[in-house]
C-alpha angles and dihedrals in degrees: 000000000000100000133029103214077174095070107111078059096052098046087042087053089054101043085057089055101273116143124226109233110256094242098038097023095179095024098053114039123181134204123205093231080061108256116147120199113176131168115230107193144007091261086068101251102168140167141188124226115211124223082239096064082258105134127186124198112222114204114230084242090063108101121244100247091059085051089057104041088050088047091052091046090056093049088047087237090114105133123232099233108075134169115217115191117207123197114230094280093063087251108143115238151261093008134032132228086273114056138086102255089059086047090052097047093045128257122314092263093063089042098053090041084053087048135090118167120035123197117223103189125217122220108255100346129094144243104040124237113257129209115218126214102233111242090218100039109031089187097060128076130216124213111231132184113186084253085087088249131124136207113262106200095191091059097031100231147062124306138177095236110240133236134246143036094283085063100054094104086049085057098053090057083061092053135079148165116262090246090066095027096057103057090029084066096045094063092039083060091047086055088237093133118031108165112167106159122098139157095223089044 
């Protein structure tokens, strides 16, 4: 190889303690849990090798951040707290349900019970909507826009969430299962719904 177009993922894997092969230092990177991730070729063809003897092939078109992730994964130093982006169909990105990244990082399910924040994103405005996993309820979602406000669907519009325990009742309006937050934002991105007005704003 003449050029390593796999090199961010090579210098993140040793700053989180893998060690470059003697021979091929920044092509060939080791774990000491014994997970092996090495780049084959300068269009970025990749694959991870799995302390179990498992081994994924990653394709020179996958993002980094997916490499990495997938790397991480196989060493068992993936960390709990995980951003999945979504495009404005709900689809999750880079990679699809087929292909060998998401293989690699484990069916849709582990992956939503790792994440905490998705990113729903709007259609010619930044930044995108996100949806929060609730601290109290890990199985509701809140609907945030980077105003600090979240979607109240009782009142039907954005509110600053208030404080304290008399307002508890006032929070679970703000929160939702996936199964309604996901296609509520959706149609907030799409600017289908676009309620301001509260009486608690």
């Amino acid at each position: 190889m003449t050029w390593n177009s796999r090199i961010d993922v090579a210098e993140a894997l040793e700053r989180a303690g893998w060690t470059g092969d003697p021979d091929r230092p920044l092509d060939i990177l080791r774990h000491s849990s014994g997970a092996v991730w090495a780049v084959v070729n300068d269009a970025g063809d990749c694959g991870v090798d799995t302390p179990g003897g498992g081994n994924v092939d990653l394709p020179g078109d996958v993002a980094d951040e997916v490499v990495i992730a997938a790397a991480l994964a196989a060493s068992g130093q993936l960390i709990a707290e995980t951003n999945v982006v979504c495009d404005a169909k709900g689809h999750a990105v880079p990679h699809t349900a087929g292909c060998s990244a998401a293989t690699a990082l484990g069916p849709v399910e582990e992956l939503l019970e790792l994440a905490t924040v998705l990113e729903i994103p709007r259609p010619g405005v930044a930044p995108p909507l996100q949806l929060l996993r609730s601290h109290g309820h890990a199985d509701r979602w809140a609907i945030c826009d980077r105003k600090g406000r979240r979607w109240d669907g009782e009142h039907d519009c954005w509110m600053y969430e208030p404080e304290g325990i008399r307002y508890e009742a006032q929070r679970d309006s703000t929160r939702f299962t996936l199964a309604e937050a996901v296609p509520l934002a959706r149609r907030l991105a799409d600017g289908q719904l676009n309620g301001s007005c509260s009486p608690r704003n």
